[in-house]
Short mmCIF file of C-alpha atoms in Angstrom, two decimals:
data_model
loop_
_atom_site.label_atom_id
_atom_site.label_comp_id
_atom_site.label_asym_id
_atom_site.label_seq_id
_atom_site.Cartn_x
_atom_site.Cartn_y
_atom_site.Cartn_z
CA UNK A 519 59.04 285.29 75.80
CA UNK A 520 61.75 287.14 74.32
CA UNK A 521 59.82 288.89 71.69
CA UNK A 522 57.82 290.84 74.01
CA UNK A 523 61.36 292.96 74.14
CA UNK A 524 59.97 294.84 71.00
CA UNK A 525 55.98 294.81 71.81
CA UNK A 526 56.60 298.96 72.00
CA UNK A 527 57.18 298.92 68.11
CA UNK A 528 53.70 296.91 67.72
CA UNK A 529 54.01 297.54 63.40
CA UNK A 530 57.16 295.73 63.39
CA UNK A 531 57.41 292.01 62.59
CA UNK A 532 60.32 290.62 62.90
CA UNK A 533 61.71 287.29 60.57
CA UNK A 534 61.97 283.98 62.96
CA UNK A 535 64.58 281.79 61.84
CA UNK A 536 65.39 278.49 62.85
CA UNK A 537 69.05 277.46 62.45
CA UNK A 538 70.95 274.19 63.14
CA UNK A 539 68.17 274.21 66.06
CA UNK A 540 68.28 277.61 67.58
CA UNK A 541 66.09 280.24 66.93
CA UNK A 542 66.80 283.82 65.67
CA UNK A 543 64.73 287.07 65.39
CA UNK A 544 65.84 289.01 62.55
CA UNK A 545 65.48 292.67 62.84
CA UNK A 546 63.88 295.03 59.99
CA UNK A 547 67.09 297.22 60.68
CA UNK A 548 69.92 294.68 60.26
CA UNK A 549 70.56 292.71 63.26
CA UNK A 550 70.31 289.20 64.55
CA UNK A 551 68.40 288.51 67.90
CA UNK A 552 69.39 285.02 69.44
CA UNK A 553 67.31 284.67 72.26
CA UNK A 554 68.89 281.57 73.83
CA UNK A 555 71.80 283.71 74.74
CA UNK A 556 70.50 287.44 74.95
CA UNK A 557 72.13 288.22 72.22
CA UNK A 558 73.00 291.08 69.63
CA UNK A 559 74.50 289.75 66.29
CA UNK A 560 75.52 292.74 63.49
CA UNK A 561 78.11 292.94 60.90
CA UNK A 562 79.57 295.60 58.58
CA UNK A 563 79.25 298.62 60.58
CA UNK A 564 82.05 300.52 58.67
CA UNK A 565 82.44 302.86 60.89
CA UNK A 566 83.61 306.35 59.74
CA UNK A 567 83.67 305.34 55.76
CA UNK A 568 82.05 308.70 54.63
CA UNK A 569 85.32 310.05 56.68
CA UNK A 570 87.64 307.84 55.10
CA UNK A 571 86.09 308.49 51.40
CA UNK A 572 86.18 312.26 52.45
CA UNK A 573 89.48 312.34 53.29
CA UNK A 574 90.72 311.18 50.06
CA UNK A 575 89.31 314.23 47.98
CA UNK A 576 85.95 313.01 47.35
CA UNK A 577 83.10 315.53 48.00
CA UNK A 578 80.98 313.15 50.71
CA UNK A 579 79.30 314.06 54.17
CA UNK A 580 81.14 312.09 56.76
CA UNK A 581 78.33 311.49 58.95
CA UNK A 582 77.67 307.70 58.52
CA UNK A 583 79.05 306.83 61.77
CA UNK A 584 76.66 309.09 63.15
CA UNK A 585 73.64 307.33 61.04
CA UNK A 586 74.81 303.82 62.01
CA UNK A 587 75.33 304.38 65.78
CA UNK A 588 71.49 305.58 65.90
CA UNK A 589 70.43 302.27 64.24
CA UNK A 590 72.61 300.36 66.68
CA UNK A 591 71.18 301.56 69.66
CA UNK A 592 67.70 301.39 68.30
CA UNK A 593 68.09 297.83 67.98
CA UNK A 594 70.10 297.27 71.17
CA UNK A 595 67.28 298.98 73.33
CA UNK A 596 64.27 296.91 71.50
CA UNK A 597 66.10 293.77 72.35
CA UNK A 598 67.99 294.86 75.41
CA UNK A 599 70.76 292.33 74.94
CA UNK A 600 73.20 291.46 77.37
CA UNK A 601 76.13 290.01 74.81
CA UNK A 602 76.86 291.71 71.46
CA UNK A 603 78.59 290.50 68.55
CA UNK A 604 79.96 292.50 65.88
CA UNK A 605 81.05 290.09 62.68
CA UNK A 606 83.89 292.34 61.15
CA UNK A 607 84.24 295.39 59.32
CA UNK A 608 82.77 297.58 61.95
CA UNK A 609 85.59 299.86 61.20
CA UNK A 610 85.97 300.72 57.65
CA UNK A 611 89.83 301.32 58.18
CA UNK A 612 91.92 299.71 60.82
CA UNK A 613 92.67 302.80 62.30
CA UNK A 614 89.61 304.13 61.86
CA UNK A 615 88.56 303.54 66.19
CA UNK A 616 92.27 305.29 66.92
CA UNK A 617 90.39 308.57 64.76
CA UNK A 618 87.21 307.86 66.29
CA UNK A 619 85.72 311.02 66.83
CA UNK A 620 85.27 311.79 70.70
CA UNK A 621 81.09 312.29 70.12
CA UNK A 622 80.96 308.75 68.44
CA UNK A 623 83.53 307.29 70.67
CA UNK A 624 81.04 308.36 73.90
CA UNK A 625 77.73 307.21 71.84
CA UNK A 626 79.74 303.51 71.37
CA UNK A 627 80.95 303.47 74.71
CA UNK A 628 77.62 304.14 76.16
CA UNK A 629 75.97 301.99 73.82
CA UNK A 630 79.23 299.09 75.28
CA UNK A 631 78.42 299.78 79.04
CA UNK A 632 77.39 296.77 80.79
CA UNK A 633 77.39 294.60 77.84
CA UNK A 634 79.33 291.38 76.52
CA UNK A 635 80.92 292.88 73.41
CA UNK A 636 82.84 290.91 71.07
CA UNK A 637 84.85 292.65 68.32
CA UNK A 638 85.35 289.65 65.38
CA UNK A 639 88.25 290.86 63.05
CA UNK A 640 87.40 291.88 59.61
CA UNK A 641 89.20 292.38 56.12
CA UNK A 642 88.77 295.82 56.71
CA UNK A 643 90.11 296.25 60.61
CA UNK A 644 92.03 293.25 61.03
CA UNK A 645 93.63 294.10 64.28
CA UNK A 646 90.55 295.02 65.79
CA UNK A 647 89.75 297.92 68.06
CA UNK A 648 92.34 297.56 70.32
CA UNK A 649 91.38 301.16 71.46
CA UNK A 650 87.88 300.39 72.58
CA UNK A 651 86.34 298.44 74.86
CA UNK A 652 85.51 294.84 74.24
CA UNK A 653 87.43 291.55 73.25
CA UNK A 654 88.27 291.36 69.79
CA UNK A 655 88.92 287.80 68.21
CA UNK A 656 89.45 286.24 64.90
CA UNK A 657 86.18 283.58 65.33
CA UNK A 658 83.98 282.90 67.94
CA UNK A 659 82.11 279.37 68.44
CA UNK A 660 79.23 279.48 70.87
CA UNK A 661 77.05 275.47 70.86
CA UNK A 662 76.68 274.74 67.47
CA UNK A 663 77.67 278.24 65.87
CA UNK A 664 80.38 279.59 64.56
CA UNK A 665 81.13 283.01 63.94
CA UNK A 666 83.44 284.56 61.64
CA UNK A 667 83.53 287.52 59.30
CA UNK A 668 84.35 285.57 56.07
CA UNK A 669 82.96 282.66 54.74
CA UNK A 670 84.88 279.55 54.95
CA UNK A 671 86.52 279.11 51.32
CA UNK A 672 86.38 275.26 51.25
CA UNK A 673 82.90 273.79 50.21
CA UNK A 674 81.11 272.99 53.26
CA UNK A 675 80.44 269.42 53.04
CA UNK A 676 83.82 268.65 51.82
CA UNK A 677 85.10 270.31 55.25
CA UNK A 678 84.52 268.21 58.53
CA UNK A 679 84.40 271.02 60.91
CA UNK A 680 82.05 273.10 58.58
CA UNK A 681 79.55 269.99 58.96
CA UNK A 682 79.95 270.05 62.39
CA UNK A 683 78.83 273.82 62.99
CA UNK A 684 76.54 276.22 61.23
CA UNK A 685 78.49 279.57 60.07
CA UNK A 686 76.84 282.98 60.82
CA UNK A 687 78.98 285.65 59.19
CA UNK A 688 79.04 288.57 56.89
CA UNK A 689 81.36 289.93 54.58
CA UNK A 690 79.40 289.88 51.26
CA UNK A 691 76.45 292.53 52.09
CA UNK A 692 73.83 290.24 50.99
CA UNK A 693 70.37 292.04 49.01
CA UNK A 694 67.61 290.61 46.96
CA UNK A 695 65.66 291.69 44.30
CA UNK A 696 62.17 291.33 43.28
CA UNK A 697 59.51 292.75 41.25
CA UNK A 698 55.88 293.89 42.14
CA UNK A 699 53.57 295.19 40.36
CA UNK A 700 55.84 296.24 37.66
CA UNK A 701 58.32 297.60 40.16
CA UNK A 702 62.02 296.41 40.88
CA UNK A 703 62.56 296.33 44.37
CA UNK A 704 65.81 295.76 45.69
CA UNK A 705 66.44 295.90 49.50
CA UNK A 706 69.29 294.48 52.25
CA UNK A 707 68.67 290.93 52.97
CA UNK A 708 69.66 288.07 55.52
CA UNK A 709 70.48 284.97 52.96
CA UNK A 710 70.85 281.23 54.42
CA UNK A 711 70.03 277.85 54.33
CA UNK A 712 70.48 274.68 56.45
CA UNK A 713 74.29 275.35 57.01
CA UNK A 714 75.12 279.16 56.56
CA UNK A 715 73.74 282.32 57.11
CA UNK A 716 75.22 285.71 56.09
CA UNK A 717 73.84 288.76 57.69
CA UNK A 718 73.12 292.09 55.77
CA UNK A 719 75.57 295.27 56.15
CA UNK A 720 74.31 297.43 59.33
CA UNK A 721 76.24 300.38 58.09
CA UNK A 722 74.25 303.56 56.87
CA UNK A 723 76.53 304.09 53.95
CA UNK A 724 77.05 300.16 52.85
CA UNK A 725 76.40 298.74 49.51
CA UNK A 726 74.43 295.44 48.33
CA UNK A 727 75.64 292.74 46.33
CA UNK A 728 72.72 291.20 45.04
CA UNK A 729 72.34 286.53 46.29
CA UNK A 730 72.20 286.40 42.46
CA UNK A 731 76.25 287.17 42.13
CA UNK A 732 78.85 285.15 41.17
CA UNK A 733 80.34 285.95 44.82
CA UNK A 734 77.33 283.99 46.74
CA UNK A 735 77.90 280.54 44.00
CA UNK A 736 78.25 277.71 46.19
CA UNK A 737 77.94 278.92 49.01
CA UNK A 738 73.74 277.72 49.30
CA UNK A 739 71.65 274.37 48.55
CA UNK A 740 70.04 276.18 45.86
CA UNK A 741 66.90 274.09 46.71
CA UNK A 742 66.70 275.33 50.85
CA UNK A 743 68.02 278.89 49.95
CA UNK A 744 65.59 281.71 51.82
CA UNK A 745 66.08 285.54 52.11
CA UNK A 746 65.00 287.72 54.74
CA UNK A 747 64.21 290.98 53.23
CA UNK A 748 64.65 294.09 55.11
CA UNK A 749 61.31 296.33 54.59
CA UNK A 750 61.05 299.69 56.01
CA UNK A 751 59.17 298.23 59.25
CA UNK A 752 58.80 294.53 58.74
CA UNK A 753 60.97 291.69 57.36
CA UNK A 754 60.04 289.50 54.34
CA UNK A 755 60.87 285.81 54.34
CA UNK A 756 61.16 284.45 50.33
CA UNK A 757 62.77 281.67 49.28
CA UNK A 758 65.05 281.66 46.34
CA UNK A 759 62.58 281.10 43.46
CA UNK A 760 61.05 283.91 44.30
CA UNK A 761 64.22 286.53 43.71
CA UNK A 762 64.45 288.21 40.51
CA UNK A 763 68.48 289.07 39.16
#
């Protein structure tokens, strides 16, 4: 069974999903196990965004990339995957893998060896890392997936090949909010329901826009909505009553 991958991190527990018939394993630090397939799904690395902020005047550590690359291979060597897929925006700027520092460019390359890796174009690096290793592409359908960075704009019943395939992307940097025990808790989250799912930002030094936003309206059955919320060493499956603004 593929969860045994992650028996050495016995306090974990990771969210099971089941989506448009496959299951998923989400992962307390931001990625997407699909064990059908062996495979790695993340999105919004932003690569070297402290750099890019930094180099525009603003007094902030560029050491993100640094941050994220240790949470990427944490996950990659719990689930040992053989094919990775990274859903856009895992460069903050487009030429942000041409700058790559040489430290960060050997951690990614090492991280790359012997793997499937699959660059999907984002708003941010829409030519993809042409520079690295990998094959970048625009969308990706594997079975009854399809994987893009951006949510399809059309309403997805109204769109014939949206009702054909369920849509994993990313994009919006879902997180939920709750309260317990008089405290406001507000934490990354995996947001879906039976025909989308959006995956949380993997990057160290990404935001959260919160399911509740004008940005996510429309885009969920209201009534099948569930969030996946990213604890320090578990996940948390709620459904959308449960959410506070």
């Amino acid at each position: 069974m593929q969860m045994e991958r992650a028996t050495a991190e016995t306090e974990t527990t990771f969210g099971k999903i089941l989506f448009q018939g496959e299951q998923f394993y989400c992962d307390h630090q931001g990625g997407l196990f699909w064990p059908k397939h062996n495979c790695l799904i993340v999105s919004d690395l932003h690569l070297e965004k402290g750099a890019a902020i930094a180099s525009g005047g603003s007094l902030i550590p560029p050491y993100d990339t640094g941050e994220t690359l240790i949470k990427l291979r944490r996950c990659i060597e719990r689930w040992r995957p053989e094919k990775v897929i990274c859903l856009g925006d895992s460069f903050h700027r487009d030429d942000s893998a041409s700058s790559l520092p040489l430290q960060y460019r050997v951690q990614l390359s090492e991280l790359m060896q012997g793997k499937d890796w699959i660059w999907i174009c984002g708003n941010h690096d829409p030519n993809g890392p042409a520079e690295l290793q990998g094959n970048c592409q625009e969308e990706l359908t594997i079975g009854p997936l399809h994987f893009r960075h951006e949510q399809m704009s059309e309403p997805v019943d109204n769109d014939l090949f949206a009702r054909q395939y369920g849509e994993i992307s990313g994009h919006l940097h879902p997180c939920a909010v709750i309260h317990r025990r008089n405290k406001r808790l507000r934490r990354r989250c995996f947001v879906g329901d039976q025909r989308r799912l959006i995956l949380p930002a993997f990057g160290a030094f990404t935001g959260g826009l919160n399911v509740s936003h004008k940005a996510f309206s429309g885009l969920f059955d209201q009534g099948n909505m569930r969030v996946w919320m990213l604890g320090q060493n578990q996940v948390y499956e709620l459904s959308g009553s449960q959410l506070s603004r």
